[in-house]
N, CA, C and O atoms as a MOPAC input file, in Angstrom:
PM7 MOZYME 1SCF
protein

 N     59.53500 1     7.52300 1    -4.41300 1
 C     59.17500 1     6.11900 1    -4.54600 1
 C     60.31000 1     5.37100 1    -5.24500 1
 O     61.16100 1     5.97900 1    -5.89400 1
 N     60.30900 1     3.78600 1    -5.07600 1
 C     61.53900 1     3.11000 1    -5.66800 1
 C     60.73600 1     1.92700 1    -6.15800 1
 O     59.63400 1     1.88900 1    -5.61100 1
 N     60.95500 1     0.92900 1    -7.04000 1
 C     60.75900 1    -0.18000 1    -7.48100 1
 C     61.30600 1    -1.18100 1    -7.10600 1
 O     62.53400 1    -1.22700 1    -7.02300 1
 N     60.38800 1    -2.38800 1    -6.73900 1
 C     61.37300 1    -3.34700 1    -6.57400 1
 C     60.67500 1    -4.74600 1    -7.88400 1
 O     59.55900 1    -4.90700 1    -8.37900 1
 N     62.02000 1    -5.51800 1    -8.03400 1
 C     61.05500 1    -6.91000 1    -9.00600 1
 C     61.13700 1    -8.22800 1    -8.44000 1
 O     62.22000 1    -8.66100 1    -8.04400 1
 N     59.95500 1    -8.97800 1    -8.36100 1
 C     60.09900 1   -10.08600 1    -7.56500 1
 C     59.22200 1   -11.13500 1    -8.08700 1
 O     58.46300 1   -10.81600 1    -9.00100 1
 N     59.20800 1   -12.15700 1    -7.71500 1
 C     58.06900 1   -13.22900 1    -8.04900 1
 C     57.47600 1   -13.16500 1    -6.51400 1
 O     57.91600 1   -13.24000 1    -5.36700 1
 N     55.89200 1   -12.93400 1    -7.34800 1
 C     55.16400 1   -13.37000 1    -6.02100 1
 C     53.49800 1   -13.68000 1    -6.51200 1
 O     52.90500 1   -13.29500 1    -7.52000 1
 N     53.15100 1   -14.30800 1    -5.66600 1
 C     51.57500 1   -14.79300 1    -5.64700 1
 C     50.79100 1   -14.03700 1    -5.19100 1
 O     51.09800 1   -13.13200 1    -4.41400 1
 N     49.23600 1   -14.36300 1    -5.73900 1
 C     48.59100 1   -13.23600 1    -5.26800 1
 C     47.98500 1   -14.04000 1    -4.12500 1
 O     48.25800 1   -15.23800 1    -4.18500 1
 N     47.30800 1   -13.70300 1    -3.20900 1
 C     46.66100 1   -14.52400 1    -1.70200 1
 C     45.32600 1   -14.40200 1    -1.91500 1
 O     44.48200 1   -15.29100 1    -2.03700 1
 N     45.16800 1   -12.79100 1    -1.96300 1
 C     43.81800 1   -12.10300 1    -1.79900 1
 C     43.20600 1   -11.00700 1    -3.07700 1
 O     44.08900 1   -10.40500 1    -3.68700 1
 N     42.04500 1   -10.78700 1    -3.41300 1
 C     42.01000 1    -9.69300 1    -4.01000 1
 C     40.44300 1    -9.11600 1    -3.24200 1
 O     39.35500 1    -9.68700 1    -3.16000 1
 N     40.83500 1    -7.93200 1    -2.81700 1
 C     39.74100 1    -7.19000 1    -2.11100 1
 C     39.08800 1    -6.09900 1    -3.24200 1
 O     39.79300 1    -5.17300 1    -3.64300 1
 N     37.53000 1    -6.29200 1    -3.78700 1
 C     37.27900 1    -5.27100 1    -4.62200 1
 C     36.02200 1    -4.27800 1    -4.04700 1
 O     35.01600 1    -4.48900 1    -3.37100 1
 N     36.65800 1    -3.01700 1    -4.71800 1
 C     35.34300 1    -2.06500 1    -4.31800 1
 C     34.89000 1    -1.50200 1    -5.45700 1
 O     34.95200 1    -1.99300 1    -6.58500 1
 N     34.46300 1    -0.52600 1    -5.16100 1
 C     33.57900 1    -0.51400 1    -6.33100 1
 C     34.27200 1    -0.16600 1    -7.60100 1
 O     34.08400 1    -0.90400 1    -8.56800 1
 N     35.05600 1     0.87700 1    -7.71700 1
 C     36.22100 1     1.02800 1    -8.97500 1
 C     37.78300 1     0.77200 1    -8.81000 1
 O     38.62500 1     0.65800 1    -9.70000 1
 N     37.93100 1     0.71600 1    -7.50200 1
 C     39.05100 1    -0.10500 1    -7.04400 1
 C     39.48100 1    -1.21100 1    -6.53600 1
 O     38.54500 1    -1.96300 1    -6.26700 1
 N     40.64600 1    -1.69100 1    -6.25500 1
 C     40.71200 1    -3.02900 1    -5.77800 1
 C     42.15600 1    -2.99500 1    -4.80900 1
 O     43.05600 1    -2.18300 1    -5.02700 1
 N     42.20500 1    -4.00400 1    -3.72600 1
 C     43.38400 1    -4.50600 1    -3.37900 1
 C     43.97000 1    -5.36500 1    -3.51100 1
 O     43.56200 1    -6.40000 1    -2.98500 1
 N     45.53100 1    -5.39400 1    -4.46500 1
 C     45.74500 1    -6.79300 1    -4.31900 1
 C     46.81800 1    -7.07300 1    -3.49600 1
 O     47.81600 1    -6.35300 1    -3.46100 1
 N     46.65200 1    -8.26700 1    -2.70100 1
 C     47.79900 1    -9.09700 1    -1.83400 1
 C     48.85100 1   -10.07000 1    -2.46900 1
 O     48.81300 1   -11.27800 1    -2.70500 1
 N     49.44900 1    -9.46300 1    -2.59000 1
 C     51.53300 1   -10.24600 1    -3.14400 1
 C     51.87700 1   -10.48300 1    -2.51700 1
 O     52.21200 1    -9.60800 1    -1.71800 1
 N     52.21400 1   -12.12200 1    -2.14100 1
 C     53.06200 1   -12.43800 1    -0.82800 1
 C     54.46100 1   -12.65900 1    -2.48400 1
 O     54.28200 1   -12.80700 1    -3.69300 1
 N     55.86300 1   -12.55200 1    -1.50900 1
 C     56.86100 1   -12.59500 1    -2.45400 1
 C     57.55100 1   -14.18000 1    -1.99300 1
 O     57.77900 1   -14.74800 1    -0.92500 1
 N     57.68100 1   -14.42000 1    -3.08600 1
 C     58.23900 1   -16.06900 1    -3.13900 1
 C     59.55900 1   -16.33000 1    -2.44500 1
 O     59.79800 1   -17.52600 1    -2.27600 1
 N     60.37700 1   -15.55800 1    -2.05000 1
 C     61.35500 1   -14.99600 1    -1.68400 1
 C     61.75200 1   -14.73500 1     0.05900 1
 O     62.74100 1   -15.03800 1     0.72600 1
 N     60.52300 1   -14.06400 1     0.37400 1
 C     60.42900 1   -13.50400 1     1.94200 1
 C     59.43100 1   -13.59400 1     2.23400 1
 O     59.38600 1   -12.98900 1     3.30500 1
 N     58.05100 1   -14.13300 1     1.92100 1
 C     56.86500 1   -14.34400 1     1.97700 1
 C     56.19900 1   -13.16200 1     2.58100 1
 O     55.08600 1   -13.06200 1     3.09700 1
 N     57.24900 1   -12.19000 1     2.37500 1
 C     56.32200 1   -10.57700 1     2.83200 1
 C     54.82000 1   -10.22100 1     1.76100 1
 O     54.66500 1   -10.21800 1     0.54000 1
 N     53.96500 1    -9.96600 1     2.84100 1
 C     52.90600 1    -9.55000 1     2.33900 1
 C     52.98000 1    -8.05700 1     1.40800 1
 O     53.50500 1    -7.12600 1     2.01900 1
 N     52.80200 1    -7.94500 1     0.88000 1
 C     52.18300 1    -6.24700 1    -0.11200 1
 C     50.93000 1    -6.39100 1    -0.41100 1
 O     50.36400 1    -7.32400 1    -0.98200 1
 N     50.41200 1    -5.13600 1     0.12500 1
 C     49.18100 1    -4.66300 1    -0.45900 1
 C     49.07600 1    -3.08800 1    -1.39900 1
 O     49.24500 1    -1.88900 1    -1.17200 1
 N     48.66700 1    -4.03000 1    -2.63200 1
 C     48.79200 1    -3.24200 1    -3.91100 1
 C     47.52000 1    -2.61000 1    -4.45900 1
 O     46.74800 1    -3.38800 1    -5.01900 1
 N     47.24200 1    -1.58400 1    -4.40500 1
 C     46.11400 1    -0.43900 1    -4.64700 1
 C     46.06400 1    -0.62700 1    -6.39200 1
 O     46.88700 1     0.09900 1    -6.94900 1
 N     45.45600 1    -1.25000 1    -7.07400 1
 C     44.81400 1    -1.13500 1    -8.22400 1
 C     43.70800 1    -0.26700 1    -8.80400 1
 O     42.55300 1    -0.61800 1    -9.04100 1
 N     44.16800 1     0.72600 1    -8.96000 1
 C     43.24800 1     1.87100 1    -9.81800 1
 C     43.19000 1     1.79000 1   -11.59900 1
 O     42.83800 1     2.78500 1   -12.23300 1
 N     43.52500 1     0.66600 1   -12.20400 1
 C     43.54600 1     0.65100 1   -13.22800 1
 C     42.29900 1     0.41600 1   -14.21800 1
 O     42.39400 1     0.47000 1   -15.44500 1
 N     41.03000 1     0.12700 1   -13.45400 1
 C     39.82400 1     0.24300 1   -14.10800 1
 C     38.92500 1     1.55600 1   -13.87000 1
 O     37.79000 1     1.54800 1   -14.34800 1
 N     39.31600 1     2.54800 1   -13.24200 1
 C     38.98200 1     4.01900 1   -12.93700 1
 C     40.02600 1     4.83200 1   -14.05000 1
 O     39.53200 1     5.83100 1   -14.57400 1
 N     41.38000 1     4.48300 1   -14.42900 1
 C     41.80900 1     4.77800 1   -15.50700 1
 C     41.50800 1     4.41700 1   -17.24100 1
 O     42.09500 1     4.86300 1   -18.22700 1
 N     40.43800 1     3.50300 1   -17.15800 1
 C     40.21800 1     3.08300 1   -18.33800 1
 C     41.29800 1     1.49100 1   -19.30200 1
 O     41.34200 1     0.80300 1   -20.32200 1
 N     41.80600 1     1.69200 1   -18.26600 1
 C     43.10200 1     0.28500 1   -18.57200 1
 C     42.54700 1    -1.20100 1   -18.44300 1
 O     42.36400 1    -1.75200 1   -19.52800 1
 N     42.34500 1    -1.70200 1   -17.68000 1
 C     41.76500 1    -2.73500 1   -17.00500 1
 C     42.90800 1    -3.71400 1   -17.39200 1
 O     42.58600 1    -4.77600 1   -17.92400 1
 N     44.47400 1    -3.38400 1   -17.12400 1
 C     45.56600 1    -4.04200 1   -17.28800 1
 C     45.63300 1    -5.02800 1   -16.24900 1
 O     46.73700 1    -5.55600 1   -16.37900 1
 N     45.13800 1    -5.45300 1   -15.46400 1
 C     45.51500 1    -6.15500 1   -14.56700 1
 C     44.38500 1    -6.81300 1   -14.24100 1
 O     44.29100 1    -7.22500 1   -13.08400 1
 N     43.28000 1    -7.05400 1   -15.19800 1
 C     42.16800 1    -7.96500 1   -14.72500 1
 C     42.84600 1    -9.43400 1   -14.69200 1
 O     42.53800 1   -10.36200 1   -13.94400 1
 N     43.64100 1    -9.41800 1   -15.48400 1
 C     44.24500 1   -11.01700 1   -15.51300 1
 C     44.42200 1   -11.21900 1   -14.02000 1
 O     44.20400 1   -12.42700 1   -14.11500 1
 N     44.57400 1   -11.10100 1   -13.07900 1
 C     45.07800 1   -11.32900 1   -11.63200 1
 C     44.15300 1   -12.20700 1   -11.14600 1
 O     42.98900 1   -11.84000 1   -10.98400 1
 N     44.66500 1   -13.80900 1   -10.77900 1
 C     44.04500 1   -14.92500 1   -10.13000 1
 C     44.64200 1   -14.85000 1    -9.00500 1
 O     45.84200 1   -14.77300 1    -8.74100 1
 N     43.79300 1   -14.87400 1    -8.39900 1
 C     44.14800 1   -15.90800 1    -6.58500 1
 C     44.83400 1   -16.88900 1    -6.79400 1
 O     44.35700 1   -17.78100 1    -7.49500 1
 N     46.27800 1   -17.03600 1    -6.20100 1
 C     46.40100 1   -18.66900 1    -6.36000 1
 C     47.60100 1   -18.54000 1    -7.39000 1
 O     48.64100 1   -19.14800 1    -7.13800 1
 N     47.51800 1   -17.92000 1    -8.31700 1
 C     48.99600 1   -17.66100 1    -9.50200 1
 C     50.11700 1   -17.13500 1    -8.92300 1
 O     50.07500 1   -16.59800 1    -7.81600 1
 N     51.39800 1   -17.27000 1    -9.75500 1
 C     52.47400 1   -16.44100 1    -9.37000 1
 C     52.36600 1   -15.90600 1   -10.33200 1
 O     51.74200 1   -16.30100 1   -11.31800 1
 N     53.40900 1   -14.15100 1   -10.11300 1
 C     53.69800 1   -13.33800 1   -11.43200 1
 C     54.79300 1   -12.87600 1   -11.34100 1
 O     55.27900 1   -12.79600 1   -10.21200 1
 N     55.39200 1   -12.51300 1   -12.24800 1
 C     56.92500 1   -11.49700 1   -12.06300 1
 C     56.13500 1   -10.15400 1   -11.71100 1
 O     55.34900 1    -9.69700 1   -12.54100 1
 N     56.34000 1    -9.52400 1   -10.49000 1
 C     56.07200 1    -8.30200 1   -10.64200 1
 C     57.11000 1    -7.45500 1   -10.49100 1
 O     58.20300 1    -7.89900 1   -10.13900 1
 N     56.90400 1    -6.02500 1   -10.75200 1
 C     57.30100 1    -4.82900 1   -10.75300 1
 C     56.69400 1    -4.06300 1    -9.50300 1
 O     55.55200 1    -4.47000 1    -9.71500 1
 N     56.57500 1    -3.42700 1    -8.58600 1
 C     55.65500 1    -2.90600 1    -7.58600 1
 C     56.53300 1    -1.47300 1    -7.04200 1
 O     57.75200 1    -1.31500 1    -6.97000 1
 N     55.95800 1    -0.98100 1    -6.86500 1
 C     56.42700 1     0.64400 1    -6.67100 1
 C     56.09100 1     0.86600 1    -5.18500 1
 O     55.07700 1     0.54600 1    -4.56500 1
 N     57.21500 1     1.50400 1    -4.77300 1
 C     56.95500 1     1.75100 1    -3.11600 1
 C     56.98600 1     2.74500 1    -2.77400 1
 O     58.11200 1     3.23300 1    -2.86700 1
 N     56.23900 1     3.39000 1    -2.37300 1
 C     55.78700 1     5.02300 1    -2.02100 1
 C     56.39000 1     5.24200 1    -0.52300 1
 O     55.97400 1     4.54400 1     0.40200 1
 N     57.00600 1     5.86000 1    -0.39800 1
 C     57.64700 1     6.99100 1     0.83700 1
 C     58.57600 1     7.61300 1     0.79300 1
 O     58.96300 1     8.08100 1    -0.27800 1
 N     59.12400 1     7.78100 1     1.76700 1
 C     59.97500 1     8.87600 1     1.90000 1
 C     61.70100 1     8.45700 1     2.56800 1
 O     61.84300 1     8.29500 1     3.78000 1
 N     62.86000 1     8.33000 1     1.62500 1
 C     63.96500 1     7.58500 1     2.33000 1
 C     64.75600 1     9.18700 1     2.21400 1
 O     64.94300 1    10.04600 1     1.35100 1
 N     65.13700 1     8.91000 1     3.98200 1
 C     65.77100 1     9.86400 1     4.78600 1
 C     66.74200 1     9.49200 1     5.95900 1
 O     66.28000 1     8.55300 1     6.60800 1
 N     67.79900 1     9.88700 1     6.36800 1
 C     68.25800 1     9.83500 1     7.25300 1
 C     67.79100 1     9.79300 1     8.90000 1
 O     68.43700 1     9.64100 1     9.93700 1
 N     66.66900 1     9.95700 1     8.67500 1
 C     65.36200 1    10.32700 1    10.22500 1
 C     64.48400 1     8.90300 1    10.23100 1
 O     64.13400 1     8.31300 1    11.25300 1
 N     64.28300 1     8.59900 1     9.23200 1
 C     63.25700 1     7.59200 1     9.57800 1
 C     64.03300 1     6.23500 1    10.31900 1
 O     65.07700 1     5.91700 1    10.88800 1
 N     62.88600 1     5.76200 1     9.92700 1
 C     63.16900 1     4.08100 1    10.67300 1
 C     63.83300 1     2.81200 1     9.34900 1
 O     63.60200 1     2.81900 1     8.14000 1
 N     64.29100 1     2.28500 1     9.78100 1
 C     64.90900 1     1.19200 1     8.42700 1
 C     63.96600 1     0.26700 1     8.31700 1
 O     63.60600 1    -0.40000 1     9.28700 1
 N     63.61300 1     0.17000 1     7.47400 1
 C     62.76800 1    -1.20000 1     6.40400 1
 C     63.59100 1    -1.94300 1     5.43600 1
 O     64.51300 1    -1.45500 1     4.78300 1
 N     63.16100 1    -3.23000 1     5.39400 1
 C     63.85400 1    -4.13000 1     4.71600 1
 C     62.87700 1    -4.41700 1     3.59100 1
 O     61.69400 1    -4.63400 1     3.85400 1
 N     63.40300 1    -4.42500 1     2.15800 1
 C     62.21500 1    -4.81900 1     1.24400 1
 C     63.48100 1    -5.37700 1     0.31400 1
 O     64.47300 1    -4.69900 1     0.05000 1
 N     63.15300 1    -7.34000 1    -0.32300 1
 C     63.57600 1    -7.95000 1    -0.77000 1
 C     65.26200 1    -8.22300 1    -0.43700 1
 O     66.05000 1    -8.52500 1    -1.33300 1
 N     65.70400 1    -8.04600 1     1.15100 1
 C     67.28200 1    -7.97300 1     1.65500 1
 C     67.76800 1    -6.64000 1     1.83800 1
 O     68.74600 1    -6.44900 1     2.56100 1
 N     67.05600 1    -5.48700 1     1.12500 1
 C     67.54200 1    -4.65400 1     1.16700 1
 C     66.96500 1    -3.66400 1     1.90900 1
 O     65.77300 1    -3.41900 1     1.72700 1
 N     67.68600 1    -2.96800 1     2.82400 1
 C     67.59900 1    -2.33700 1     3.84300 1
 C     67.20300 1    -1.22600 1     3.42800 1
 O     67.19700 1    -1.21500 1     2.19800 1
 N     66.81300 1    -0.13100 1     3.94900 1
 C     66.31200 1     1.22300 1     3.18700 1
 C     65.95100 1     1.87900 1     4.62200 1
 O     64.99800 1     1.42400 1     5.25500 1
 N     66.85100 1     3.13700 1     5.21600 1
 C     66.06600 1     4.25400 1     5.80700 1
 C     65.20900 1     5.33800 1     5.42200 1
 O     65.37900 1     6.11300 1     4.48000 1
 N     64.40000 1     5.31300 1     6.13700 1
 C     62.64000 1     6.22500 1     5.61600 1
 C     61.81600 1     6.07200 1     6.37200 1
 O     61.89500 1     5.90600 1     7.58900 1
 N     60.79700 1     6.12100 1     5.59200 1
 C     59.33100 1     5.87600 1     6.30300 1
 C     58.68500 1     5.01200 1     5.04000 1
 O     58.99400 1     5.38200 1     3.90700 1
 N     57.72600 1     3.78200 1     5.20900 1
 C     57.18000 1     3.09100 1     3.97100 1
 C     55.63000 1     3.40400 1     4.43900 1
 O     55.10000 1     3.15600 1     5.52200 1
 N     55.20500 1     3.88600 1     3.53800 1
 C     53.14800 1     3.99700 1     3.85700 1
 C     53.46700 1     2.31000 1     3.34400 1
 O     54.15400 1     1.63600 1     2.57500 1
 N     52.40400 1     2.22800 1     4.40500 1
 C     51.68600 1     0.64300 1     4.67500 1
 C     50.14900 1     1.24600 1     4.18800 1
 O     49.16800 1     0.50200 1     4.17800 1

């Protein structure tokens, strides 16, 4: 996995029962992310602050696999061969 930091808004927040999804469009490329919040199943509840409608500086972590085989993805200009779980 790699990090990227960006300003972005949230659109959507989808909740279930101890988890949640949140939607980051980035101010930048207006690429959508959908961000898996498990932080109230951990006991944290760091991220209840999250409004619909706000911007935030985030931090967001991108899970896959960068290899010479995969396909290229672009995240914030920057190009990256791999595979990205969507």
């Amino acid at each position: 996995s790699w990090d990227i930091i960006m300003l972005c808004k949230v659109n959507k927040i989808t909740e279930y029962q101890v988890t949640r999804d949140v939607f980051f469009e980035s101010e930048k490329t207006h690429t959508v992310y959908k961000v898996f919040d498990d932080s109230d199943i951990l006991g944290d509840d760091q991220f209840s602050f999250l409004e619909i409608g706000n911007k935030y500086d985030c931090k967001i972590g991108i899970f896959g696999e960068l290899d010479s085989l995969g396909l290229p993805f672009v995240v914030l200009d920057r190009e990256k061969i791999g595979t990205m779980d969507t």
